[in-house]
Short mmCIF file of C-alpha atoms and ligand atoms in Angstrom, two decimals:
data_model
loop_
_atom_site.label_atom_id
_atom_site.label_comp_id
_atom_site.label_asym_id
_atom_site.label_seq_id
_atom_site.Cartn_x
_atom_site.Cartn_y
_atom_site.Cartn_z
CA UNK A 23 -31.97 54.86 -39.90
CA UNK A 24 -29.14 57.04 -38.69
CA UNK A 25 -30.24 60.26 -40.59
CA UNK A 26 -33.74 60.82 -39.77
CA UNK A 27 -34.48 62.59 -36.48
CA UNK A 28 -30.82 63.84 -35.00
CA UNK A 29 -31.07 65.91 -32.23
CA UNK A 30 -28.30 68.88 -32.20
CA UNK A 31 -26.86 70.06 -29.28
CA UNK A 32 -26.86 66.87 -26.64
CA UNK A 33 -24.03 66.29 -24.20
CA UNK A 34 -22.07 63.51 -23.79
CA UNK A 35 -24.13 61.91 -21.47
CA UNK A 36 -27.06 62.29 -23.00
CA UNK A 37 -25.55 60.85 -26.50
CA UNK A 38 -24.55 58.09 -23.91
CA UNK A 39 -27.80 57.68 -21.87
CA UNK A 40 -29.25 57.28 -25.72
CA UNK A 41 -27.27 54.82 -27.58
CA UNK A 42 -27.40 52.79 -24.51
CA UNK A 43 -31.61 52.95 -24.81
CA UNK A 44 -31.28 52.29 -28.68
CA UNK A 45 -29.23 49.37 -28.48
CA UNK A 46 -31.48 47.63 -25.43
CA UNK A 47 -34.48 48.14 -28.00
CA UNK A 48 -32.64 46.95 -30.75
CA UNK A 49 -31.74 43.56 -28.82
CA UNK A 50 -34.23 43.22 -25.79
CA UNK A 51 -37.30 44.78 -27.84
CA UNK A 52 -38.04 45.07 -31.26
CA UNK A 53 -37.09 41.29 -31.39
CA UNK A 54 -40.15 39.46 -29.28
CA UNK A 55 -42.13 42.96 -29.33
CA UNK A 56 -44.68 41.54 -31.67
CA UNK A 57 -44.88 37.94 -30.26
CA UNK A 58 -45.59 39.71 -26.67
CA UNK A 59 -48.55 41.89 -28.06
CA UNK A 60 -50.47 39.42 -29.78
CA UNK A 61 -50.19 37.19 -26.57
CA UNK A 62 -51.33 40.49 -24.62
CA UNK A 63 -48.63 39.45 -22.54
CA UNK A 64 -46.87 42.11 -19.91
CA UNK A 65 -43.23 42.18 -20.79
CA UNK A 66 -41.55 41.50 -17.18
CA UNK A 67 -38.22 40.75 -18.80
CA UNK A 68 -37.95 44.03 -20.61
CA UNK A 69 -38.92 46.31 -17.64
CA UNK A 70 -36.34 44.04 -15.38
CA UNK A 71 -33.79 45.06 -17.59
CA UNK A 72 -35.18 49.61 -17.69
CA UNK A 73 -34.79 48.73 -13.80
CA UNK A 74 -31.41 47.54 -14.60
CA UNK A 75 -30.69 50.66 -16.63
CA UNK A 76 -31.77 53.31 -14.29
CA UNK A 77 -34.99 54.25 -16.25
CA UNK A 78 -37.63 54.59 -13.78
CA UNK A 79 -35.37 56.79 -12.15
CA UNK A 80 -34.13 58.88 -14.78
CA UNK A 81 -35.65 62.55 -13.92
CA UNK A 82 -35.70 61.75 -10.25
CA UNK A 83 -33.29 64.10 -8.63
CA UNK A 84 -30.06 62.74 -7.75
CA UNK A 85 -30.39 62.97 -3.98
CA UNK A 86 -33.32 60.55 -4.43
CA UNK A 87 -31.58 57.97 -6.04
CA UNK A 88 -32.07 59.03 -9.85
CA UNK A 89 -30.40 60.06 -12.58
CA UNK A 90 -31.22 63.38 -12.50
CA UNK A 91 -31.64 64.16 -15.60
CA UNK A 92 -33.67 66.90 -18.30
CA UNK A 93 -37.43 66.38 -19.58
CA UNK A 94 -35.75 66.20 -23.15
CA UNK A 95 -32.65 63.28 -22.14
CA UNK A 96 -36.67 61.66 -21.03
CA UNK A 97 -38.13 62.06 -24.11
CA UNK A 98 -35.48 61.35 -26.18
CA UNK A 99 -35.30 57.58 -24.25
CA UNK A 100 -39.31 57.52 -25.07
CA UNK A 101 -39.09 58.38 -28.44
CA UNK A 102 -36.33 54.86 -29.08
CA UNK A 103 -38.48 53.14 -26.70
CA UNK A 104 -41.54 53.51 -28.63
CA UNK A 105 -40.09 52.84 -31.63
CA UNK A 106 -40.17 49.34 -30.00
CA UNK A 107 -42.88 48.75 -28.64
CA UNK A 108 -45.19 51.66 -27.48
CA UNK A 109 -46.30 49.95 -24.93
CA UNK A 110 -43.30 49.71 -22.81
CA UNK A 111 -43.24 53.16 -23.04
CA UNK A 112 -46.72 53.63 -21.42
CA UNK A 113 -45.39 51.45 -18.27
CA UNK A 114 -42.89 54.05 -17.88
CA UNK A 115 -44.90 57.08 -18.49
CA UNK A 116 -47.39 57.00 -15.92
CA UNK A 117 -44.97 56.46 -13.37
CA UNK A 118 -42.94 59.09 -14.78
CA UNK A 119 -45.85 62.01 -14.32
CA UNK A 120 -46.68 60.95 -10.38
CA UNK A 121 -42.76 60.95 -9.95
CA UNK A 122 -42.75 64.74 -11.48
CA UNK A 123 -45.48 65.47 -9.79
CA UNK A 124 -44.09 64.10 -6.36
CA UNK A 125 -40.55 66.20 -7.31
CA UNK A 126 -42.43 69.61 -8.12
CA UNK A 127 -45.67 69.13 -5.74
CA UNK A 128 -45.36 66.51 -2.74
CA UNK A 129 -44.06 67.72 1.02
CA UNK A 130 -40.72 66.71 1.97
CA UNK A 131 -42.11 63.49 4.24
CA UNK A 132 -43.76 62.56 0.72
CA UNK A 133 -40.80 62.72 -1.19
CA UNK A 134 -38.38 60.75 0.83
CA UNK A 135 -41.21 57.97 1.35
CA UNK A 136 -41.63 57.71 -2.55
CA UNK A 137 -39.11 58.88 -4.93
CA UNK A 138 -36.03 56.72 -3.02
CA UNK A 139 -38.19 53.74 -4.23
CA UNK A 140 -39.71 54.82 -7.43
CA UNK A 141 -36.43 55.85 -8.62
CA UNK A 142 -35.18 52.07 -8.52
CA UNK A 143 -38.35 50.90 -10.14
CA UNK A 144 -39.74 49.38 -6.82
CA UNK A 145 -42.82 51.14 -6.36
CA UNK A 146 -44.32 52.34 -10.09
CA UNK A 147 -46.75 54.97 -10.71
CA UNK A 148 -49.98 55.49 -12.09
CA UNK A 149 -52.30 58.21 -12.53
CA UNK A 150 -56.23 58.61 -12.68
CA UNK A 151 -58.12 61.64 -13.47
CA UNK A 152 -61.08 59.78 -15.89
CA UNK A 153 -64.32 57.97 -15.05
CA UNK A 154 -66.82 56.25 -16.91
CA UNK A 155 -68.69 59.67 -17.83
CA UNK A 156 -65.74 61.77 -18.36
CA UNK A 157 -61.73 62.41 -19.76
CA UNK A 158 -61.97 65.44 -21.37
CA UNK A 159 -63.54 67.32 -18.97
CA UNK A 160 -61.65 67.06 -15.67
CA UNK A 161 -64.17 69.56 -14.09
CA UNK A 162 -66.64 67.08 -14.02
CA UNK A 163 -65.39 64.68 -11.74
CA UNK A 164 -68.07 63.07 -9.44
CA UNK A 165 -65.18 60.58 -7.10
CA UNK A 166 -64.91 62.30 -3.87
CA UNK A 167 -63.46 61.93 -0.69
CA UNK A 168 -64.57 63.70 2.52
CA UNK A 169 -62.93 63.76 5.48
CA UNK A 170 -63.44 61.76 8.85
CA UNK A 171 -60.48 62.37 11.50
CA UNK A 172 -57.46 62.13 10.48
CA UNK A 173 -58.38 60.49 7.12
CA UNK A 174 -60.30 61.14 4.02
CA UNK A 175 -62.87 58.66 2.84
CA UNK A 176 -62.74 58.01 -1.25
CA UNK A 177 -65.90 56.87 -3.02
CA UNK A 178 -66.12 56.51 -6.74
CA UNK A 179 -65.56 54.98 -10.22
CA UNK A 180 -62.40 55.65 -12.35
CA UNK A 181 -61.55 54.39 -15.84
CA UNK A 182 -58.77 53.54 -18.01
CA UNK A 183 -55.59 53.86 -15.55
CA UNK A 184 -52.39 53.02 -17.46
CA UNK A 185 -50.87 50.28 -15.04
CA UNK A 186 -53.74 50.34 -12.68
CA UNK A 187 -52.70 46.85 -12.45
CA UNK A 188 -48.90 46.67 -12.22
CA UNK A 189 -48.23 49.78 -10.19
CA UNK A 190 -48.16 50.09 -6.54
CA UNK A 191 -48.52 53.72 -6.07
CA UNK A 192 -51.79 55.60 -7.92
CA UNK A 193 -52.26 59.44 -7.76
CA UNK A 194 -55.96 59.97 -7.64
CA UNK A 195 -57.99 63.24 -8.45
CA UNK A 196 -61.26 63.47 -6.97
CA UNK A 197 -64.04 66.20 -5.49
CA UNK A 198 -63.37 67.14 -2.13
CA UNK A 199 -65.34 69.29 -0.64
CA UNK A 200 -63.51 69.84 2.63
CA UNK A 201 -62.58 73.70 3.29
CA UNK A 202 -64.03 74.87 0.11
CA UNK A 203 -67.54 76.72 -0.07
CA UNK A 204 -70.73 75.92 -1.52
CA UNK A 205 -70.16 77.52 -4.85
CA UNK A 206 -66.62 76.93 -5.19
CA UNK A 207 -65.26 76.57 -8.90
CA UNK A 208 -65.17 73.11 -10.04
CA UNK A 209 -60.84 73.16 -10.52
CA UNK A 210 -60.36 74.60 -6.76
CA UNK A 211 -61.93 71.63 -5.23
CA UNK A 212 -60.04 69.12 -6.54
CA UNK A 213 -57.19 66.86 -4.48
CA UNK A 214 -54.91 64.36 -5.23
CA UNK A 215 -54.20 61.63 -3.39
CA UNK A 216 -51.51 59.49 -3.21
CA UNK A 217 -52.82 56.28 -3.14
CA UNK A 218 -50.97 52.70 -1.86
CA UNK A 219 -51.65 49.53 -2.81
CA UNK A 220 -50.86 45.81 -3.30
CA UNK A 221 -49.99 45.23 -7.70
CA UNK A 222 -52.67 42.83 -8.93
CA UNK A 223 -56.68 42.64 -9.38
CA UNK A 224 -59.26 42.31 -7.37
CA UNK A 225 -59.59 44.19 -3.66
CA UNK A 226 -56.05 45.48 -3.77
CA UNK A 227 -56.71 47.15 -0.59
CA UNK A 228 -59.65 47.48 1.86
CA UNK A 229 -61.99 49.88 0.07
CA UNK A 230 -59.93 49.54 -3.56
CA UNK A 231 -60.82 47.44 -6.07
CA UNK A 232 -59.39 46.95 -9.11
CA UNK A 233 -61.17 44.69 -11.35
CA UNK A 234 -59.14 43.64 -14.31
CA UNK A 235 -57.93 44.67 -17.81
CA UNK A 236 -59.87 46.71 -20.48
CA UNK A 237 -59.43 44.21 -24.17
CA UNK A 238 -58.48 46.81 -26.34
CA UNK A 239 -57.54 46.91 -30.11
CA UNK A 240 -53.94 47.64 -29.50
CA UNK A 241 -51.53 49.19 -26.93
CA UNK A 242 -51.48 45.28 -25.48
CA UNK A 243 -49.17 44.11 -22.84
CA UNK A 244 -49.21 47.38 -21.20
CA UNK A 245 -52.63 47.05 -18.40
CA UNK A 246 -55.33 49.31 -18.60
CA UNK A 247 -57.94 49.23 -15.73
CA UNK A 248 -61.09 51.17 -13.81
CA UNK A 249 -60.78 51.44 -9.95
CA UNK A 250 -63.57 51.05 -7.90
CA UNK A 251 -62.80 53.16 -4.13
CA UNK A 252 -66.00 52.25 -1.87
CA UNK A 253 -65.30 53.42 1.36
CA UNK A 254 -61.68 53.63 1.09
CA UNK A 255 -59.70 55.64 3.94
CA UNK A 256 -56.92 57.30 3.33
CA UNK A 257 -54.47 59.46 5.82
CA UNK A 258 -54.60 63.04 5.24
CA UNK A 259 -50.70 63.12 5.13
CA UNK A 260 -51.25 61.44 1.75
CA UNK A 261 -52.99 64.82 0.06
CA UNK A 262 -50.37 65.44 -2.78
CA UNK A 263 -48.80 68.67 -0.95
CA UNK A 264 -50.53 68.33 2.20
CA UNK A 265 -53.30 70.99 1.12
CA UNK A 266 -56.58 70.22 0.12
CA UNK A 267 -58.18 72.25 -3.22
CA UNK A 268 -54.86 71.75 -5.64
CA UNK A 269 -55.34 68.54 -6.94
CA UNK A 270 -56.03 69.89 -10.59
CA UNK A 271 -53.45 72.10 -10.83
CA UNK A 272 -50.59 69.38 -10.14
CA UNK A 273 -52.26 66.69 -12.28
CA UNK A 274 -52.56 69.55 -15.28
CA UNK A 275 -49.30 70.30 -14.59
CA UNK A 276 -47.98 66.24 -14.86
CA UNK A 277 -49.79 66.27 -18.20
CA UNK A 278 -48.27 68.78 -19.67
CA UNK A 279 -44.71 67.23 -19.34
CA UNK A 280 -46.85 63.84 -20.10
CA UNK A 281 -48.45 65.64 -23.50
CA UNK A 282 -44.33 65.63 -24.67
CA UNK A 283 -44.16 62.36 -23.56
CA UNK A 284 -46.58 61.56 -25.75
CA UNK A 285 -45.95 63.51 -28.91
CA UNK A 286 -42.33 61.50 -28.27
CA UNK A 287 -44.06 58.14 -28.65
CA UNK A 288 -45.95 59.37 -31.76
CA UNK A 289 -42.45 60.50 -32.80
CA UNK A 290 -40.71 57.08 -31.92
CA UNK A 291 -43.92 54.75 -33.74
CA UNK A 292 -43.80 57.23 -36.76
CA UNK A 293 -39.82 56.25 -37.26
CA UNK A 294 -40.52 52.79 -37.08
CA UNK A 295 -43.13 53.06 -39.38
CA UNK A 296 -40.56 54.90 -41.86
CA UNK A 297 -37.94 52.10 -41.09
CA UNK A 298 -40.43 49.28 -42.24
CA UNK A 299 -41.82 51.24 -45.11
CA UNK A 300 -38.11 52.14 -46.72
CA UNK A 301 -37.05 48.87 -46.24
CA UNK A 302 -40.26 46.93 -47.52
CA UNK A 303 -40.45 49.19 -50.40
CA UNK A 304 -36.79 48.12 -51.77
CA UNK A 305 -37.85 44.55 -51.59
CA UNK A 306 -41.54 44.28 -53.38
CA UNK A 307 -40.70 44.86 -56.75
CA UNK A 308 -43.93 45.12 -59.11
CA UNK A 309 -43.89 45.75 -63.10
CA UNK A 310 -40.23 45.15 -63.32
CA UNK A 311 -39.26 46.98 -60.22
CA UNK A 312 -38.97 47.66 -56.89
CA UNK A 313 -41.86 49.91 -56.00
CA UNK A 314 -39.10 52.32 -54.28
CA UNK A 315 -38.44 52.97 -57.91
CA UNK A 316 -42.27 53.97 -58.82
CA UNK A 317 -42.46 57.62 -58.32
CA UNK A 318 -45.79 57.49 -56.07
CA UNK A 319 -44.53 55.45 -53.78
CA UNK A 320 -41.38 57.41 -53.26
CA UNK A 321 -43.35 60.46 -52.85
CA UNK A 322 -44.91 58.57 -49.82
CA UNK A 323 -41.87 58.08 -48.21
CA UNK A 324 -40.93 61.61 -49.21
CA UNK A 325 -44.14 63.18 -46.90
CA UNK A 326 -43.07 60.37 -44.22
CA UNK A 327 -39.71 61.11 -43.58
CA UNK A 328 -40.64 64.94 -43.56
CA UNK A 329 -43.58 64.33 -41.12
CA UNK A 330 -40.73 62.25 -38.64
CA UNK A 331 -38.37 65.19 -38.91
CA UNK A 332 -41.06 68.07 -38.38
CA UNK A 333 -42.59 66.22 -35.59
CA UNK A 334 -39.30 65.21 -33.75
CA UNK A 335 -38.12 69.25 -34.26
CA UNK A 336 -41.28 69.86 -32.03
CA UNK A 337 -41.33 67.48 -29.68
CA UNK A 338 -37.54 68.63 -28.76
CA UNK A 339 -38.54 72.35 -28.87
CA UNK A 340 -41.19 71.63 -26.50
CA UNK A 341 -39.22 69.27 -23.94
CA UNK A 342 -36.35 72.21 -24.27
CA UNK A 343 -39.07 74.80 -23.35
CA UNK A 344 -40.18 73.15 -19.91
CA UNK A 345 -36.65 72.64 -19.32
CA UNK A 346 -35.69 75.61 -19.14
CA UNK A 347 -37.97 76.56 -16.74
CA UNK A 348 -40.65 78.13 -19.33
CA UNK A 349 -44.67 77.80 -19.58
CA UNK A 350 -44.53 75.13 -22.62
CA UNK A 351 -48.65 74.48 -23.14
CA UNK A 352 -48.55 75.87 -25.90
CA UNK A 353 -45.51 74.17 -27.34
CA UNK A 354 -46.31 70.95 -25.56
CA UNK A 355 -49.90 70.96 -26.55
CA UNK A 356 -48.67 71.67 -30.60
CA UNK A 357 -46.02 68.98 -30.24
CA UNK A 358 -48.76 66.20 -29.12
CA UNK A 359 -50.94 67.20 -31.72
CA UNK A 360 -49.16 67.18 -34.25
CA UNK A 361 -46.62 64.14 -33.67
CA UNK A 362 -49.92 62.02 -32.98
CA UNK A 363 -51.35 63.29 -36.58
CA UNK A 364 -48.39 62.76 -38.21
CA UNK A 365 -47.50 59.13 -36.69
CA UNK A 366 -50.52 57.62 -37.68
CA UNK A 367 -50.38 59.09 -41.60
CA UNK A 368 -46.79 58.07 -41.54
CA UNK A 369 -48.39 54.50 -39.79
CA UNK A 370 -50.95 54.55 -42.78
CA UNK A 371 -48.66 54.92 -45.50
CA UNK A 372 -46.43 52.48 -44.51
CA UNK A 373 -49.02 50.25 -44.34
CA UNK A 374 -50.29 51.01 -47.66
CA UNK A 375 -46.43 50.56 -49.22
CA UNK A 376 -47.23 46.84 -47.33
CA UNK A 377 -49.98 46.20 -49.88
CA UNK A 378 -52.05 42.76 -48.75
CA UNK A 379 -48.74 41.83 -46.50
CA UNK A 380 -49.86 45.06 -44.09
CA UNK A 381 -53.05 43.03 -43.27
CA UNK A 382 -50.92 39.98 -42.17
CA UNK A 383 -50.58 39.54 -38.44
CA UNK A 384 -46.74 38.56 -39.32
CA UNK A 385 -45.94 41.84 -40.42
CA UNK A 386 -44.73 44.62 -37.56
CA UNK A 387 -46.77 47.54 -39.64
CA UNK A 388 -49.88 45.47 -38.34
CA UNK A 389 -49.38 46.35 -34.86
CA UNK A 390 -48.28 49.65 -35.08
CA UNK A 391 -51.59 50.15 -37.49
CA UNK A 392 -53.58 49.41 -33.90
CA UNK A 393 -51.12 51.11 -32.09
CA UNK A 394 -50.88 54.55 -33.43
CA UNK A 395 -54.76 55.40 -32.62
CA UNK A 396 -54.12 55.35 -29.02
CA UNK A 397 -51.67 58.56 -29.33
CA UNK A 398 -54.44 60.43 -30.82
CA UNK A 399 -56.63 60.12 -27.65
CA UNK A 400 -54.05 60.14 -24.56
CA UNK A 401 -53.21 62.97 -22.70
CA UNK A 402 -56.10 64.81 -24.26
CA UNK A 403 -57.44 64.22 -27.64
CA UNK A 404 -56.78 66.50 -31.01
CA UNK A 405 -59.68 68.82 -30.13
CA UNK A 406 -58.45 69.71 -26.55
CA UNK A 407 -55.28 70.25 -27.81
CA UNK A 408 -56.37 72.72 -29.98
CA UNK A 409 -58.74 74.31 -27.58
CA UNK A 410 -55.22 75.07 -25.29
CA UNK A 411 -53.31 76.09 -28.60
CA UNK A 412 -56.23 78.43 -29.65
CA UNK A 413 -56.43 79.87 -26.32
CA UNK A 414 -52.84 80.84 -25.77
CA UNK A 415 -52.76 82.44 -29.23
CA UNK A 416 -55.57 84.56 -28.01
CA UNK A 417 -53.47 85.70 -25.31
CA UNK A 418 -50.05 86.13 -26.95
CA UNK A 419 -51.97 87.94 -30.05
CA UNK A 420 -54.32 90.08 -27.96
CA UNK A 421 -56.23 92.52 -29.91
CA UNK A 422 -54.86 95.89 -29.20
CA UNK A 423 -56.99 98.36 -31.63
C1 LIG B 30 -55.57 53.23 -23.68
C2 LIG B 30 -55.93 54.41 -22.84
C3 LIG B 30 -55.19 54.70 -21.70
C4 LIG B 30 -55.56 55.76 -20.87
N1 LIG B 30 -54.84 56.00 -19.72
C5 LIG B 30 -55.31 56.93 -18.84
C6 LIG B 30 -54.67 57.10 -17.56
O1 LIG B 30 -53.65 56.45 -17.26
N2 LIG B 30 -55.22 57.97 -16.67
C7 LIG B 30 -56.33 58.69 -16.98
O2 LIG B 30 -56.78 59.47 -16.13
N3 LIG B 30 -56.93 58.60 -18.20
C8 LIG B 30 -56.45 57.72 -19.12
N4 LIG B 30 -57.06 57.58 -20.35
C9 LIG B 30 -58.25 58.37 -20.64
C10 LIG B 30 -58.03 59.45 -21.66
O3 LIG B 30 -57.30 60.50 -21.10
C11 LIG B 30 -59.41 59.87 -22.18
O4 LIG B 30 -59.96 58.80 -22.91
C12 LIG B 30 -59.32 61.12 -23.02
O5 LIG B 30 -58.99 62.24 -22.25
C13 LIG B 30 -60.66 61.41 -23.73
O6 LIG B 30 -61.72 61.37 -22.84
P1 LIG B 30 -63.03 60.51 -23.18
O7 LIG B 30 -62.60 59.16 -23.61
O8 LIG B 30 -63.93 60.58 -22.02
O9 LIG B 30 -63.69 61.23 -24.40
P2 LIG B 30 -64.68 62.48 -24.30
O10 LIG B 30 -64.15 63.51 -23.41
O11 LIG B 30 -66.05 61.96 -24.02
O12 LIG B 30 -64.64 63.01 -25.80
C14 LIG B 30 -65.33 62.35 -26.88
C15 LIG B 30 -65.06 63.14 -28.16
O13 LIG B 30 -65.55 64.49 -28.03
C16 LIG B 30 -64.50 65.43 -28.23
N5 LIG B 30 -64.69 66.58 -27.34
C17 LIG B 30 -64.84 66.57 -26.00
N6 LIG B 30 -65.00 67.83 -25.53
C18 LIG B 30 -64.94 68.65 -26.61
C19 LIG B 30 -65.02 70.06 -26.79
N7 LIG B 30 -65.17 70.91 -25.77
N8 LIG B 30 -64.92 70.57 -28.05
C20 LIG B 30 -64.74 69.73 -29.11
N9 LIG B 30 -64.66 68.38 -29.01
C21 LIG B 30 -64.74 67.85 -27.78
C22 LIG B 30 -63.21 64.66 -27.92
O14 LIG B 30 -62.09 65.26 -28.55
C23 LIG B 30 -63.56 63.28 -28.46
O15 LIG B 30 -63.36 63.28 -29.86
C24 LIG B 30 -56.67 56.57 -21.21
C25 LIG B 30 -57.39 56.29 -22.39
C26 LIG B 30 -57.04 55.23 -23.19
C27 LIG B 30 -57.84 54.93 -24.43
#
């Protein structure tokens, strides 16, 4: 599927950085994806062989140890990962946002400690911002840590980490009160820590528990957890920038390069989807036919590809954006929302082009069916992302009369 989805304008590097990514999905991938996610099964080999490549490290800056390289090189090696297996993207994402947020936020001491190590894939990253009672809205957060010495005490509940499990090295937003007033608004008493621990369930570290994986209808391999912190003390030289009160500012600011991220996976899952449908629809033939040749179905395919192409133009504008050293919200927040709509219609049709066979756990459209709903929540669901969209264009299109 060479014509769909060409990016104009890439170096050589980045045409090289690319094919290399395509061609370990092609053979490391796409082939046992499937098997793996039914089995729920964490791919180890695969993310072995992204340490091999130099993927963890890939935006890290060079005198870290990474690559070095742009947002849009990033989600250009999501979008072919994805069309994998989405969930090997999600191992790298997370770590990829405390990385950025590391690189743009953390003190010097914090960034040699970390990024040497998360650039080979040693330590990997997750992030937590939701609890039980709330994702949407952040301002709500009850977790809090107060402060006692030289350390901070964390107590509080936390939901659905991406690689809560697997990763070593969890950025944590919660309440702290320290420094800031009675009356303070909700967003300027927020920190984020940078939390340490030992990969695996259970009490990971004194005060830290994590207590296994979420079941969930798709997005499989990939673990999702809560954290439990009851009691749990952490140095104050592990406050994201060493100052108390910024905590939601950095972690809005790692989600806005992760919202790309995301509208990349929905971009990568949607082409897949395309690739299956195309090549299904040549093969079924009904009424004397292929059903490629009935004119419905090749209308379908028609409003797929178009959808792939529309929603990989705006994931690229918006990765381009925040490289070049632009606010992007606005572009970020319409590329997320509209790659994730668009990947699971695309998802849809190509299941409906699968007739019966799309039901079939031995068909690849039946995993991406469960897959694709997860896009539509991450990073902030369809209405927040309108809520940021609507608010910008009240500010760019302020009334003047
Ligand atoms: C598989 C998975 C992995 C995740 N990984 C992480 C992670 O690594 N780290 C992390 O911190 N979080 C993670 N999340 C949490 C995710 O960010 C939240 O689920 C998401 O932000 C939505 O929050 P919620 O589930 O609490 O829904 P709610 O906020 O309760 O929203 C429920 C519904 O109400 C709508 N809604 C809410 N407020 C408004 C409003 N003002 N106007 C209109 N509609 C509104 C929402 O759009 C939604 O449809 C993950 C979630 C999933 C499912």
């Amino acid at each position: 599927m060479a014509r769909l989805a060409q990016t104009a304008g890439l170096t050589d590097i980045q045409r090289e950085i690319l094919s290399t990514v395509r061609d370990f999905v092609d053979k490391e991938i796409l082939p046992v994806a499937t098997e793996l996610e039914h089995r729920d099964e964490y791919p180890q080999q695969i993310v072995d062989g992204l340490k091999e490549l130099g993927l963890f490290g890939l935006m890290i800056p060079e005198e870290y140890g990474g690559l070095g390289e742009s947002l849009l090189t990033y989600a250009l090696c999501v979008e072919e990962i994805a069309r994998g297996w989405m969930s090997v993207s999600g191992i790298v994402n997370t770590h990829f946002i405390v990385a950025y947020m590391l690189k743009q936020h953390g003190t010097q001491e914090q960034k040699d400690h970390f990024l040497p190590r998360m650039a080979a894939g040693d330590i990997r990253g997750a992030f937590s911002m939701s609890e039980p009672a709330l994702g949407s809205d952040v301002s709500a957060i009850t977790s809090k840590a107060v402060k006692d010495g030289d350390e901070y005490v964390l107590t509080g509940q936390k939901m659905w980490l991406t690689n809560g499990g697997t990763s070593s090295l969890v950025a944590v937003l919660v309440r702290s009160d320290e420094g800031h007033p009675e009356g303070t608004a909700p967003h300027k008493s927020m920190t984020t820590f940078l939390v340490e621990k030992e990969p695996g369930f259970g009490e990971v570290r004194p005060g830290l528990t994590i207590p296994g994986k979420i079941d969930k209808m798709g997005y499989k391999g990939v673990d999702t957890t809560e954290l439990i912190m009851d009691g749990l003390r952490i140095p104050a030289d592990r406050v994201l920038g060493g100052e108390t009160g910024r905590g939601f500012y950095q972690m809005m600011d790692g989600v806005e390069v992760g919202r790309v991220n995301v509208a990349a996976r929905g971009c990568g899952v949607a082409q897949r989807a395309f690739e299956l449908g195309v090549s299904y629809a040549q093969q079924r033939h009904t009424f004397g036919k292929p059903i490629a040749q009935h004119q419905a179905i090749q209308f379908k395919l028609a409003e797929m590809a178009t959808k792939v192409e529309a929603a990989h133009a705006m994931m690229v504008n918006a990765a381009r954006k925040k490289d070049s050293g632009e606010r992007n919200d606005l572009e970020a927040g319409m590329a997320k929302y509209l790659a994730s709509e668009y990947c699971k219609e695309v998802v849809e049709d190509a299941f409906r082009i699968h007739g019966g066979y799309g039901f079939s756990k031995e068909y690849e459209i039946e995993r991406l069916y469960r897959e694709a709903p997860m896009l539509l929540i991450g990073e902030g669901t369809a209405e927040i992302q309108k809520m940021i969209i609507g608010r910008r264009l009240l500010e760019e299109y302020r009334f003047q009369g």
